[in-house]
mmCIF file of C-alpha atoms in Angstrom:
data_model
loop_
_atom_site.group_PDB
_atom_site.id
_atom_site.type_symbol
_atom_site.label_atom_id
_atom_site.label_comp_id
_atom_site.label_asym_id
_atom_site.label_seq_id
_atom_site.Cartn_x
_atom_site.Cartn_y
_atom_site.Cartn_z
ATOM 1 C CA UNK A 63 290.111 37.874 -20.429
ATOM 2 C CA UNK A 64 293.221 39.939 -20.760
ATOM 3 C CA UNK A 65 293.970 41.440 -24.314
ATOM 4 C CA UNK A 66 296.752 39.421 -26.029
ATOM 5 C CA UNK A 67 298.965 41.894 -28.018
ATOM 6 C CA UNK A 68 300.747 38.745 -29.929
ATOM 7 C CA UNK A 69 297.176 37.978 -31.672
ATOM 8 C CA UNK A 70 297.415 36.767 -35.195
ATOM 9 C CA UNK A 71 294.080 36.921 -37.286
ATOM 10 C CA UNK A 72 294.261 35.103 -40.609
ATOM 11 C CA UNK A 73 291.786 36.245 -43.244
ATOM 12 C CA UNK A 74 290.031 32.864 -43.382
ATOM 13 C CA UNK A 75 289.170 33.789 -39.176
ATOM 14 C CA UNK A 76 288.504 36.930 -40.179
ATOM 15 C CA UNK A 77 285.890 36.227 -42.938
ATOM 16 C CA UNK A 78 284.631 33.388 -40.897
ATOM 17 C CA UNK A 79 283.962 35.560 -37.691
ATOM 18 C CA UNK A 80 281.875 38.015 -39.802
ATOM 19 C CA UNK A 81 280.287 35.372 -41.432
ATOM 20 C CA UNK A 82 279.367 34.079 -37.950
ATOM 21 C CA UNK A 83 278.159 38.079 -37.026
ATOM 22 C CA UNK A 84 276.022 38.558 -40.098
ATOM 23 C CA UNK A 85 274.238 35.145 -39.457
ATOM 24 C CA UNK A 86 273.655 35.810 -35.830
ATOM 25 C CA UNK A 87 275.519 33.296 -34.518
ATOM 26 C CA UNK A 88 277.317 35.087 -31.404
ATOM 27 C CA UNK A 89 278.105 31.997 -29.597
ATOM 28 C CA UNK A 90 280.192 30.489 -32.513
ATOM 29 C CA UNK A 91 281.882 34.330 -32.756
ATOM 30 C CA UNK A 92 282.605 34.204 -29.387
ATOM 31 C CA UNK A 93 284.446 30.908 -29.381
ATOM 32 C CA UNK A 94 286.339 31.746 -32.627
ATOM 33 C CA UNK A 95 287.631 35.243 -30.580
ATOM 34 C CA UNK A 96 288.742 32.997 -27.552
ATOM 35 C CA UNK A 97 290.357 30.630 -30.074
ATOM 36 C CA UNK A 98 291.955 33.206 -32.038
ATOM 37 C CA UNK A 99 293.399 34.935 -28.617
ATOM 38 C CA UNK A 100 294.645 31.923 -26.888
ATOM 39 C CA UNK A 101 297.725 30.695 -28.530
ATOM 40 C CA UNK A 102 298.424 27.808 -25.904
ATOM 41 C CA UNK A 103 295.232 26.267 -27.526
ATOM 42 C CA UNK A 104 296.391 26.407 -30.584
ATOM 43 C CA UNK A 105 300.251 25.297 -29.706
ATOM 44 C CA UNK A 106 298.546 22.566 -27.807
ATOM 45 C CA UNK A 107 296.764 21.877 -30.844
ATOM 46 C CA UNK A 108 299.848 21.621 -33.152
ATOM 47 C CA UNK A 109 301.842 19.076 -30.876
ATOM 48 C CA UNK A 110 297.961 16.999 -31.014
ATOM 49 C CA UNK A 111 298.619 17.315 -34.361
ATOM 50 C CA UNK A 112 302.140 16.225 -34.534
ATOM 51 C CA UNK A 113 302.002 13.104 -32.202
ATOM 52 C CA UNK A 114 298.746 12.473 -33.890
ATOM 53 C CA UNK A 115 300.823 11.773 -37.345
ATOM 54 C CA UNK A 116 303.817 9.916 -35.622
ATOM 55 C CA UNK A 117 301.367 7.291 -34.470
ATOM 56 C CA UNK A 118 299.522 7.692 -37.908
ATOM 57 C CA UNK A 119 302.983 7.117 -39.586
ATOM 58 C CA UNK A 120 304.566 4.805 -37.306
ATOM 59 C CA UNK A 121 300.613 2.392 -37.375
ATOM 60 C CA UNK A 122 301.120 2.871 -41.245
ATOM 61 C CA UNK A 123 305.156 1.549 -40.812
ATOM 62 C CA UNK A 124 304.210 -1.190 -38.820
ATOM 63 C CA UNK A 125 301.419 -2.400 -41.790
ATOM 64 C CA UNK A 126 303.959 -1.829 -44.153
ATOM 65 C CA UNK A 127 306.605 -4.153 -42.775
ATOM 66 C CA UNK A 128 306.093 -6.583 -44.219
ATOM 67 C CA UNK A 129 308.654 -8.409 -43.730
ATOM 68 C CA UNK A 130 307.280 -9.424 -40.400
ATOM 69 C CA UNK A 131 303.975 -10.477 -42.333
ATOM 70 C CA UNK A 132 306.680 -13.060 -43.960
ATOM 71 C CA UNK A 133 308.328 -13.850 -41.006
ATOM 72 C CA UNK A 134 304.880 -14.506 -39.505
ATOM 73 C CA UNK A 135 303.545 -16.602 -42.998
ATOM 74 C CA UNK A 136 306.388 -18.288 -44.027
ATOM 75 C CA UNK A 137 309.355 -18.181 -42.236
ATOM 76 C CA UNK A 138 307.910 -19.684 -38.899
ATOM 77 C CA UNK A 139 306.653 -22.442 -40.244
ATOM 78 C CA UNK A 140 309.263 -23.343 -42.756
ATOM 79 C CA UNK A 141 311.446 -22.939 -39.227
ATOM 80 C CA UNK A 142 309.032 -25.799 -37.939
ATOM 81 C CA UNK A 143 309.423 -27.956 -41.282
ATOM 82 C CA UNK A 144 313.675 -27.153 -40.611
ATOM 83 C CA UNK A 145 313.315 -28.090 -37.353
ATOM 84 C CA UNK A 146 311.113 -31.391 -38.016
ATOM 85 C CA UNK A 147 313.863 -32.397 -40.577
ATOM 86 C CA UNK A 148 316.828 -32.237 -37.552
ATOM 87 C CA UNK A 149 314.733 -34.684 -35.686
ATOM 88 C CA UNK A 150 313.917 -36.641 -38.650
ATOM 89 C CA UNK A 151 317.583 -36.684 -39.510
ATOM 90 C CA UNK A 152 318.820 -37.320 -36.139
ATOM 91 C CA UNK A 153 316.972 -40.093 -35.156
ATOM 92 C CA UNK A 154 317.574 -41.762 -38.651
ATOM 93 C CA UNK A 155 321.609 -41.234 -38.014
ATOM 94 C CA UNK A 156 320.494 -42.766 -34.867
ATOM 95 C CA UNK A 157 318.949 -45.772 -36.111
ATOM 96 C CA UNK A 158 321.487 -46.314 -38.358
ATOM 97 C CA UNK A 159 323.988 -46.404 -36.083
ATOM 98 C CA UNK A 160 322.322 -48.487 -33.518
ATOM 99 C CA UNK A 161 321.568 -51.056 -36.620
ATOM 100 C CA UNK A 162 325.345 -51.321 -37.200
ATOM 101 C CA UNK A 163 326.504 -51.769 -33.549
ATOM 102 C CA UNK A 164 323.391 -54.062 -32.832
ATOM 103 C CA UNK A 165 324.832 -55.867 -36.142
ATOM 104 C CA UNK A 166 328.587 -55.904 -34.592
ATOM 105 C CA UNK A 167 327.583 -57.097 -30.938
ATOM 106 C CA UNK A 168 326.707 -60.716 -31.991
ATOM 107 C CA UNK A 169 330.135 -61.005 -34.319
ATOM 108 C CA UNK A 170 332.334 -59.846 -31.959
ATOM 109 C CA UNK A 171 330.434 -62.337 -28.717
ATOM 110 C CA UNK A 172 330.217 -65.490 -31.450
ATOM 111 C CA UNK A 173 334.645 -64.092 -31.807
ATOM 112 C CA UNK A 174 334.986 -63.948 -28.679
ATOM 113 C CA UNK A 175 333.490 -67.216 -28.005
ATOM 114 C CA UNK A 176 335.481 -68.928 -30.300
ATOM 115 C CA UNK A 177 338.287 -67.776 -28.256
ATOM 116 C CA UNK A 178 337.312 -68.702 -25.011
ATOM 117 C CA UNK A 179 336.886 -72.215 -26.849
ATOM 118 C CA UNK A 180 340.732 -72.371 -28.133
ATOM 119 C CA UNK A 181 341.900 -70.805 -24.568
ATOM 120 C CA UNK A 182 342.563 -73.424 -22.498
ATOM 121 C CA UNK A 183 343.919 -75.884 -25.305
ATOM 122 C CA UNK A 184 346.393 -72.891 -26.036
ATOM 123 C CA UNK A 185 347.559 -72.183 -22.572
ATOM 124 C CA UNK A 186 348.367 -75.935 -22.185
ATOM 125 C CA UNK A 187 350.121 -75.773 -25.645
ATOM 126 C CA UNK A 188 352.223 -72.397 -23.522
ATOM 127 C CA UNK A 189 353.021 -74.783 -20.636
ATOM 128 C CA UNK A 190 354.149 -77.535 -22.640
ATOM 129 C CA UNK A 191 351.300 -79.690 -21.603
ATOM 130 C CA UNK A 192 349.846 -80.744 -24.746
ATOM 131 C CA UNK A 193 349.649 -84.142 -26.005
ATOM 132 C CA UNK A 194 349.447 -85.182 -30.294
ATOM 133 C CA UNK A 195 345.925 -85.733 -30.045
ATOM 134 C CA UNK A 196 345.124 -82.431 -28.444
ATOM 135 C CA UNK A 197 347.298 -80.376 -30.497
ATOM 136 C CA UNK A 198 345.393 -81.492 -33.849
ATOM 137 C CA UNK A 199 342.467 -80.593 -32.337
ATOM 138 C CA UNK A 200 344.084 -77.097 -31.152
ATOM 139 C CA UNK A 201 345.426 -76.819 -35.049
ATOM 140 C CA UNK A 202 341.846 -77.448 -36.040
ATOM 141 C CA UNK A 203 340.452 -74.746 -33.804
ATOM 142 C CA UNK A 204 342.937 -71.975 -34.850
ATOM 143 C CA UNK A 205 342.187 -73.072 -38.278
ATOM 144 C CA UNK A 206 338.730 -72.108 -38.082
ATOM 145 C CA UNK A 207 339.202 -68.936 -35.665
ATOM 146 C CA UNK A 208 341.701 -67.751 -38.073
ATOM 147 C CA UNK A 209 339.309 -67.921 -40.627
ATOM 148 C CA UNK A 210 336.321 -66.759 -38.931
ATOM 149 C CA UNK A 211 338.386 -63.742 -37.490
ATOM 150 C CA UNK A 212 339.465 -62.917 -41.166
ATOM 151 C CA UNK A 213 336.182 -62.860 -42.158
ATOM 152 C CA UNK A 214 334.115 -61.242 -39.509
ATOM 153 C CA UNK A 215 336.155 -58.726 -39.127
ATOM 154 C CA UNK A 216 335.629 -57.358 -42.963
ATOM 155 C CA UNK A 217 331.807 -57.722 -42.015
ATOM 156 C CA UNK A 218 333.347 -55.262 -38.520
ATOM 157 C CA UNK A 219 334.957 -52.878 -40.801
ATOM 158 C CA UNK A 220 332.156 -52.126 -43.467
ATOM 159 C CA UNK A 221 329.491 -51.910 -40.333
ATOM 160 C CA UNK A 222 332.122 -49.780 -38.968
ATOM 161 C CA UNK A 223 332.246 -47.488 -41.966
ATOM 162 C CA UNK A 224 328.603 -47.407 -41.735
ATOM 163 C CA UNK A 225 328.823 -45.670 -38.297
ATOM 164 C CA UNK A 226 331.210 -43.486 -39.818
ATOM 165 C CA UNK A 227 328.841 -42.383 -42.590
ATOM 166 C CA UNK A 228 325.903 -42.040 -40.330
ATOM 167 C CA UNK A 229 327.398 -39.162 -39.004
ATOM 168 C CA UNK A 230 326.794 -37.047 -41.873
ATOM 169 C CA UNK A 231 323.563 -35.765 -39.887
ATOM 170 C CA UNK A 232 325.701 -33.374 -37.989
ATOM 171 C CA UNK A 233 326.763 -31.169 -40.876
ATOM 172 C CA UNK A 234 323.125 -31.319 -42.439
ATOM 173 C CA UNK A 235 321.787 -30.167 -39.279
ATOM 174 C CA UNK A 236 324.090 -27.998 -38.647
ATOM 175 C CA UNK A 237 323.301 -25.829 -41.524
ATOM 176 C CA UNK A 238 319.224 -25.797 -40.720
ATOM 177 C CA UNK A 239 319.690 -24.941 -37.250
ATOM 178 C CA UNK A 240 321.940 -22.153 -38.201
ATOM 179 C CA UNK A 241 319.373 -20.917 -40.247
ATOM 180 C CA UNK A 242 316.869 -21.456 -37.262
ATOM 181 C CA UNK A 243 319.276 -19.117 -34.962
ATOM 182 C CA UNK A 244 319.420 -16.838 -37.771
ATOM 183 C CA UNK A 245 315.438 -16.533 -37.799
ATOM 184 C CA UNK A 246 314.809 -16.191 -34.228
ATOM 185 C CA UNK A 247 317.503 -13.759 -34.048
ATOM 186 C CA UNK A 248 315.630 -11.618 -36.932
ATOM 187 C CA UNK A 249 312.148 -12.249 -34.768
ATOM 188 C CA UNK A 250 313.850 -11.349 -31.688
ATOM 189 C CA UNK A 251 314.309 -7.778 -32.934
ATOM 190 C CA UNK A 252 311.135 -7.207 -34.674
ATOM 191 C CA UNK A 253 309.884 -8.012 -30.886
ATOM 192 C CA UNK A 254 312.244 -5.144 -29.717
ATOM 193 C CA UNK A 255 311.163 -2.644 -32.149
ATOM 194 C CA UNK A 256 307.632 -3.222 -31.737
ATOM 195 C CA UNK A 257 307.892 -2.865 -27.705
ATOM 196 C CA UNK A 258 310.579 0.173 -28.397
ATOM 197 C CA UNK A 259 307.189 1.823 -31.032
ATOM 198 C CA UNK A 260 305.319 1.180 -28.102
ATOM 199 C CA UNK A 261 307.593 2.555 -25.600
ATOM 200 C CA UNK A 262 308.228 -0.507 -23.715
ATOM 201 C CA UNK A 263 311.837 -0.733 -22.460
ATOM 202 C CA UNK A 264 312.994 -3.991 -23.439
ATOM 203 C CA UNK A 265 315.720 -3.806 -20.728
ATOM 204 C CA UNK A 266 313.628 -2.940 -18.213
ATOM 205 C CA UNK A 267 311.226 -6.415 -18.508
ATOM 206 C CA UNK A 268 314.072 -8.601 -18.436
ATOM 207 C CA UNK A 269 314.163 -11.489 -16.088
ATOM 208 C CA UNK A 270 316.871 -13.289 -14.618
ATOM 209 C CA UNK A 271 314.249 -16.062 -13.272
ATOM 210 C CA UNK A 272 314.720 -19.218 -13.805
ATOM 211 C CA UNK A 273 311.316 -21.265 -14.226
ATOM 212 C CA UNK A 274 309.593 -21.964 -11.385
ATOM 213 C CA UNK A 275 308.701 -25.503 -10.676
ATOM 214 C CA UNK A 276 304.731 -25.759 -11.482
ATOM 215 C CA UNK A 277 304.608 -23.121 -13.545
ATOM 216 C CA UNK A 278 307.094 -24.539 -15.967
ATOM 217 C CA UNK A 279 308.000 -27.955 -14.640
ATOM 218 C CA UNK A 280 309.210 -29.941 -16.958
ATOM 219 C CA UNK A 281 312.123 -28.304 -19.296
ATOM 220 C CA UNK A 282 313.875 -30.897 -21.275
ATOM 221 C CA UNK A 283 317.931 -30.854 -20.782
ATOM 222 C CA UNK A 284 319.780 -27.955 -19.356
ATOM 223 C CA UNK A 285 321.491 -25.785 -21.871
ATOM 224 C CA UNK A 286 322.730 -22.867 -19.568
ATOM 225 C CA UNK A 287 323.859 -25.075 -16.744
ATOM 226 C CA UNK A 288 326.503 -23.068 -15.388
ATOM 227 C CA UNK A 289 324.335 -19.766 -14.654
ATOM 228 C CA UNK A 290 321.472 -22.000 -12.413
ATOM 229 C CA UNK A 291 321.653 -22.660 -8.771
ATOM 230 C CA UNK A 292 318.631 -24.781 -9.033
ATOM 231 C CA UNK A 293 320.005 -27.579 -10.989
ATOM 232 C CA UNK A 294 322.018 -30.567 -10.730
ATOM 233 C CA UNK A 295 325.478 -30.488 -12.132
ATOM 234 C CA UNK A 296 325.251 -33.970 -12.951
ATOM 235 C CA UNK A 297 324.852 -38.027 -11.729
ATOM 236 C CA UNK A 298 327.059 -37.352 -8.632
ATOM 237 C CA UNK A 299 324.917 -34.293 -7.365
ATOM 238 C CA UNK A 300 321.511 -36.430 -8.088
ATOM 239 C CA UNK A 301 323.086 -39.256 -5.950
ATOM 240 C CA UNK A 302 323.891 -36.484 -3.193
ATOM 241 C CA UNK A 303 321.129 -35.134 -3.466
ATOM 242 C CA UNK A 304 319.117 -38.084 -2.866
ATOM 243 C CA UNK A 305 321.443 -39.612 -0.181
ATOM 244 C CA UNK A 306 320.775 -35.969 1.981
ATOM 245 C CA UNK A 307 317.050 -37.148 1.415
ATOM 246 C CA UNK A 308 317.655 -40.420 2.750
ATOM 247 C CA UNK A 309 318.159 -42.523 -0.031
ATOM 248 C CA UNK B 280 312.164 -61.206 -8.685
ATOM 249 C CA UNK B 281 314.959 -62.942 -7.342
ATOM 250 C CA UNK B 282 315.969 -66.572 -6.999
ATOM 251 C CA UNK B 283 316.446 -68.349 -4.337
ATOM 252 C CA UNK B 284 320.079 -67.521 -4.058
ATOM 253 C CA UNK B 285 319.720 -64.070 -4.133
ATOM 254 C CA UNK B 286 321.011 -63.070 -7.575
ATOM 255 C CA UNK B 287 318.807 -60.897 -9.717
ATOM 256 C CA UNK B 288 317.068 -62.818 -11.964
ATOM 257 C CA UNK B 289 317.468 -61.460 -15.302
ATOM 258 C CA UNK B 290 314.239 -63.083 -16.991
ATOM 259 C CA UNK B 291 312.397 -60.270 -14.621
ATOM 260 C CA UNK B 292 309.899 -58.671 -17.454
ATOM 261 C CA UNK B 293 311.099 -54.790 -17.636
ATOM 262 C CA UNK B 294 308.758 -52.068 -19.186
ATOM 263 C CA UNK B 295 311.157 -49.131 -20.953
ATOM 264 C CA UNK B 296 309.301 -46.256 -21.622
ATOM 265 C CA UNK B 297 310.525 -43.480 -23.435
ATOM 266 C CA UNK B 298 308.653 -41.234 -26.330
ATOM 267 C CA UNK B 299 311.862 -41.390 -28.211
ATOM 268 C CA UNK B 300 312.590 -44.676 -30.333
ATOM 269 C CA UNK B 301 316.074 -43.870 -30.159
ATOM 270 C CA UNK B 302 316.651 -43.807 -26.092
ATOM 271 C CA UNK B 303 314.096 -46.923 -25.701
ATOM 272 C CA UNK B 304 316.387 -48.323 -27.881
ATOM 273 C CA UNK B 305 319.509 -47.828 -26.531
ATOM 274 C CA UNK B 306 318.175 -48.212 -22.999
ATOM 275 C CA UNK B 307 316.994 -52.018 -24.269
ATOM 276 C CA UNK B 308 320.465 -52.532 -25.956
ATOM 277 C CA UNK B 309 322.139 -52.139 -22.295
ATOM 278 C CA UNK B 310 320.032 -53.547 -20.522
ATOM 279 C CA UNK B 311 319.962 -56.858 -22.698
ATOM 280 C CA UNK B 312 324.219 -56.555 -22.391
ATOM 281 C CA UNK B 313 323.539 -56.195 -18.355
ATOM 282 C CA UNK B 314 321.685 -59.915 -19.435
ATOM 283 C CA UNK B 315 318.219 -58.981 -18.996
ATOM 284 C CA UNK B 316 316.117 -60.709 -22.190
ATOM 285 C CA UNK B 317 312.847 -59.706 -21.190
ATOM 286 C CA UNK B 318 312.071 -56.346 -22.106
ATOM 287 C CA UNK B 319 309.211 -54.483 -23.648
ATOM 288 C CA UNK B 320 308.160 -50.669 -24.362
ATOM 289 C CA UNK B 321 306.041 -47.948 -24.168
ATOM 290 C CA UNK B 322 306.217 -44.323 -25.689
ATOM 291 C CA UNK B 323 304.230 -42.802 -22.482
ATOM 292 C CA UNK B 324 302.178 -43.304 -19.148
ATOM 293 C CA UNK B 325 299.364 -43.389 -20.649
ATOM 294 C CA UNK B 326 300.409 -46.497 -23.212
ATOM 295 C CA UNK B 327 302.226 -47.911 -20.457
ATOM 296 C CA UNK B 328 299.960 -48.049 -17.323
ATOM 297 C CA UNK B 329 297.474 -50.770 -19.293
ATOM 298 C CA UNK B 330 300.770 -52.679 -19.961
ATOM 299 C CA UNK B 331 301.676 -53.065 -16.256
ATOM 300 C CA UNK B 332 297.848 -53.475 -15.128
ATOM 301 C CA UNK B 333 297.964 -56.770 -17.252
ATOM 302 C CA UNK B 334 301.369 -57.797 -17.879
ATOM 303 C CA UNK B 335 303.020 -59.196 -14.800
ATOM 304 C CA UNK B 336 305.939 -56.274 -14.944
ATOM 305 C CA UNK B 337 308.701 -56.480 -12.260
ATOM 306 C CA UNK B 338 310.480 -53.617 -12.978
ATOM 307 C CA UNK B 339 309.592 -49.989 -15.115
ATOM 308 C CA UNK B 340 312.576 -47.739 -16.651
ATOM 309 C CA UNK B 341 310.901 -44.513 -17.586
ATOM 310 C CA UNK B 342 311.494 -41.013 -18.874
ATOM 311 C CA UNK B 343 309.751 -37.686 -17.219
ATOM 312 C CA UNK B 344 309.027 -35.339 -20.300
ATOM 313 C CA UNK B 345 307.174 -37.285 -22.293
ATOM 314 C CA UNK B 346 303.357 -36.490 -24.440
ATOM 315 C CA UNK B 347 300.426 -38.032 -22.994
ATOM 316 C CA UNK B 348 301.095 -39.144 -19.500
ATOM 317 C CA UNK B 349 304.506 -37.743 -18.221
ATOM 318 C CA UNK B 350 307.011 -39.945 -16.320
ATOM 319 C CA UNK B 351 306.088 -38.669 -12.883
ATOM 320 C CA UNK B 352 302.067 -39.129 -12.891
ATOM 321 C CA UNK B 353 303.178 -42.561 -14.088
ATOM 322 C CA UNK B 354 305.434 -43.165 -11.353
ATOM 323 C CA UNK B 355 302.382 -41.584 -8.868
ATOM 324 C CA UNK B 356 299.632 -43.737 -10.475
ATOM 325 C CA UNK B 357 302.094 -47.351 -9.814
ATOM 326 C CA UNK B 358 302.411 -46.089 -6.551
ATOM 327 C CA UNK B 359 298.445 -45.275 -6.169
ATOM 328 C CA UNK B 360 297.537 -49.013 -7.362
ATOM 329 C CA UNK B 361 297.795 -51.767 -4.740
ATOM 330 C CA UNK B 362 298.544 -53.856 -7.585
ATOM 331 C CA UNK B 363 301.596 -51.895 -9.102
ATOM 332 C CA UNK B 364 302.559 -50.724 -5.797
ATOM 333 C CA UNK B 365 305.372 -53.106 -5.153
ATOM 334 C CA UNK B 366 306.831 -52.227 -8.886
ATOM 335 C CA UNK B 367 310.631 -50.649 -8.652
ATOM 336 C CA UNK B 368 310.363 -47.491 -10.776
ATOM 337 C CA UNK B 369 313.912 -46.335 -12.332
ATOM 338 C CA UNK B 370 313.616 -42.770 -13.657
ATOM 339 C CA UNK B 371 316.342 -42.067 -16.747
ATOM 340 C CA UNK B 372 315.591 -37.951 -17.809
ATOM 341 C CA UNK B 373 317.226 -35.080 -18.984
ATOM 342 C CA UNK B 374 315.055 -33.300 -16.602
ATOM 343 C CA UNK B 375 318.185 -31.954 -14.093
ATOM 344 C CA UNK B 376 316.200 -29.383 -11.426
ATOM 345 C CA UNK B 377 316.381 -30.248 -7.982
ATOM 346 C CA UNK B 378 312.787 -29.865 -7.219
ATOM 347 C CA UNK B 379 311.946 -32.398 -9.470
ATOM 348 C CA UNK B 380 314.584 -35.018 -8.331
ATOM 349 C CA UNK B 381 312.648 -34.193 -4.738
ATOM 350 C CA UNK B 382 309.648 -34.604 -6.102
ATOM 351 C CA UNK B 383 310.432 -37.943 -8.106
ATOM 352 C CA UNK B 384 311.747 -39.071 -4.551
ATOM 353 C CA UNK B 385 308.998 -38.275 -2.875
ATOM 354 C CA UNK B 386 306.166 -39.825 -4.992
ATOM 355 C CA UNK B 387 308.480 -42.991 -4.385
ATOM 356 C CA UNK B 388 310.894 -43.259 -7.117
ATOM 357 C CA UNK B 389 313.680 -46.022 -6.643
ATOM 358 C CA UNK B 390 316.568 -44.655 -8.538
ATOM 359 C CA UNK B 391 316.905 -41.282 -10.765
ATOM 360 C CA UNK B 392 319.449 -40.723 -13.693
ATOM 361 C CA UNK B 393 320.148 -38.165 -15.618
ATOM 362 C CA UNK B 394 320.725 -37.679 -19.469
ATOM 363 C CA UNK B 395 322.979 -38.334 -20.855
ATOM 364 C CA UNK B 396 324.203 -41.592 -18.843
ATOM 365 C CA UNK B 397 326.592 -43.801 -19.085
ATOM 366 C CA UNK B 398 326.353 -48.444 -19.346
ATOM 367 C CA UNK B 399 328.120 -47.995 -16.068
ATOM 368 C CA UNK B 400 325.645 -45.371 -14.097
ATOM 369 C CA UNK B 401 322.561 -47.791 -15.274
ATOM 370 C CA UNK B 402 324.555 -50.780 -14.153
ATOM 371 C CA UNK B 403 325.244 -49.479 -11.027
ATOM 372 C CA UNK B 404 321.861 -47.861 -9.867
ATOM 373 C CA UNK B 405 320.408 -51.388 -10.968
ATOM 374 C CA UNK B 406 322.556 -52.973 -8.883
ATOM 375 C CA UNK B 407 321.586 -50.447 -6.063
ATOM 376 C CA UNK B 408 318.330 -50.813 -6.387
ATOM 377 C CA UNK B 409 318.078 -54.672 -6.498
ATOM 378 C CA UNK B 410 320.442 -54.888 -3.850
ATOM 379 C CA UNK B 411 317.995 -52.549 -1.456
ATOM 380 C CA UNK B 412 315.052 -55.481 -2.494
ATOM 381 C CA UNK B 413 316.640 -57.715 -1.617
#
């Protein structure tokens, strides 16, 4: 071993190597003298040392955050309750709807009807055609569509209005799914810190793949249409589709 | 399925099925303006195979993505029953990959619309497909 002129005893080696002497312990000495000259050890040692409290800090961060112990407690699932509430919401704006229209359909047919009744009385009336007899009857007809149309189509309006007010949903929604997109935007970066701590590139994973059929088959509507190849653009391109097929 | 004069006959019984209340509903409301009266429903394959094993169906509207049984193994299992067999199977689904629409086609699908649709779209693939019956 060559003699290192850059040796640094401190007391506490120095008192420790005699110690080791006196007691007979020459192996022990020995290894404290090769210690003592071999600063690379001991640098080696000291970046040990270093990392060895990054990970002890950065372990100790990660407990302390506990902000993603809420996000994982309580924010999640009130995001599921949020998200329950938009369909809840939905399909009752839905229902409500369809109960009006469903409600309007019959009025407007039994109207219509009623027309279809006066029509040809009235287009004989137009050509001059009509004798006294018939045109009472007509009279009598428009009586009662005139009065039927004035009344049905109140019972129109206010279903109407009901539509109208069904559509509150969308502003209700609205607001909870903002919310939502707020959350998973908030998760979304805990994600990236934690693979950054763990020096995981979050670039580098990225993937432009679309789902693969079998793996992830079935995937509800299309919300990124424009950036697939492997989609149909709509009705037209499912009918071309199947007519290249031999439909 | 179709009288004698070869128009459809719109007391046929049709099975909608559709997990969502809301589409099965709409779906019924045009197909009872297209003058079919005969319609009932089932929220999956599973709820709606037993339906068409005993009930005399002569045509099936259904929706892929569904809990339970999914619109395709239902399509596959009508197909895979001598009984069913014969059944015209419409698919209406949001599910838009090309793959799939092959797929449908291939386990025997008669028509395939995507959501969202239009009264017009159903009217005419209806018309397409009883026309092709016929």
């Amino acid at each position: 071993m060559s003699t290192n002129t850059n040796v640094h005893i401190s007391l506490a080696q120095a008192k420790l190597l005699v110690e080791y002497i006196e007691s007979d312990q020459q192996t022990k000495a020995n290894e404290l003298i090769a210690e003592i000259q071999s600063p690379i050890n001991s640098e080696l040692f000291e970046e040990i040392g270093k990392l060895t409290r990054q990970l002890h800090d950065s372990l100790n961060n990660f407990q302390i955050d506990e902000r993603l112990n809420d996000l994982a407690t309580a924010d999640i699932p009130d995001a599921k309750e949020r998200l329950n509430f938009v369909i809840s919401h939905t399909e009752e704006a839905a229902n409500k709807t369809m109960d009006a229209v469903e409600a309007i359909f019959p009025v407007v047919d039994g109207i219509q009807k009623q027309i279809s009744t006066v029509n040809p009385m009235w287009q004989k009336l137009m050509h001059n055609d009509l004798d006294v007899v018939e045109f009472k009857a007509l009279c009598q007809d428009i009586d009662v569509l005139l009065k039927t149309t004035e009344k049905e189509s109140s019972k129109i309006h206010r279903l109407m209005t009901d539509v109208l007010m069904a559509q509150d949903f969308q502003d209700l929604t609205g607001q909870v799914i903002r919310k939502v997109i707020d959350l998973v935007r908030e998760v979304e970066e805990s994600l990236i810190y934690m693979l950054t701590a763990f020096g995981m590139s979050s670039e580098k994973n990225k993937s432009d793949q679309p789902p693969k059929v079998g793996e992830n088959l079935v995937e509800g509507p299309i919300i990124n249409s424009e950036n697939r190849q492997d989609i149909v653009s709509g009705q037209d391109d499912v009918d071309d589709l199947l007519s290249s097929l031999g439909f | 399925m179709f009288s004698p004069e070869g128009v459809l006959d719109k007391n046929m019984k049709v099975l909608v099925v559709d997990d969502f209340s809301t589409m099965r509903r709409i779906i019924k409301n045009l197909l009872r303006d297209l003058g079919f009266t005969n319609i009932s429903e089932a929220d999956d394959g599973n709820t709606a195979l037993p339906m068409l094993k005993d009930g005399n169906f002569d045509f099936v509207v259904t929706d892929w993505n569904m809990p339970g049984m999914q619109g395709i193994d239902l399509l596959k299992a009508i197909r895979a029953d001598s009984n069913l067999s014969h059944i015209p199977v419409l698919m209406v689904t949001a599910e838009a990959k090309k793959e799939q629409i092959i797929m449908a086609a291939q386990a025997g699908v008669n028509g395939y619309i995507v959501k969202p649709f239009t009264a017009a779209t159903l009217n005419t693939k209806l018309d397409k497909i009883f026309e092709r019956l016929g």
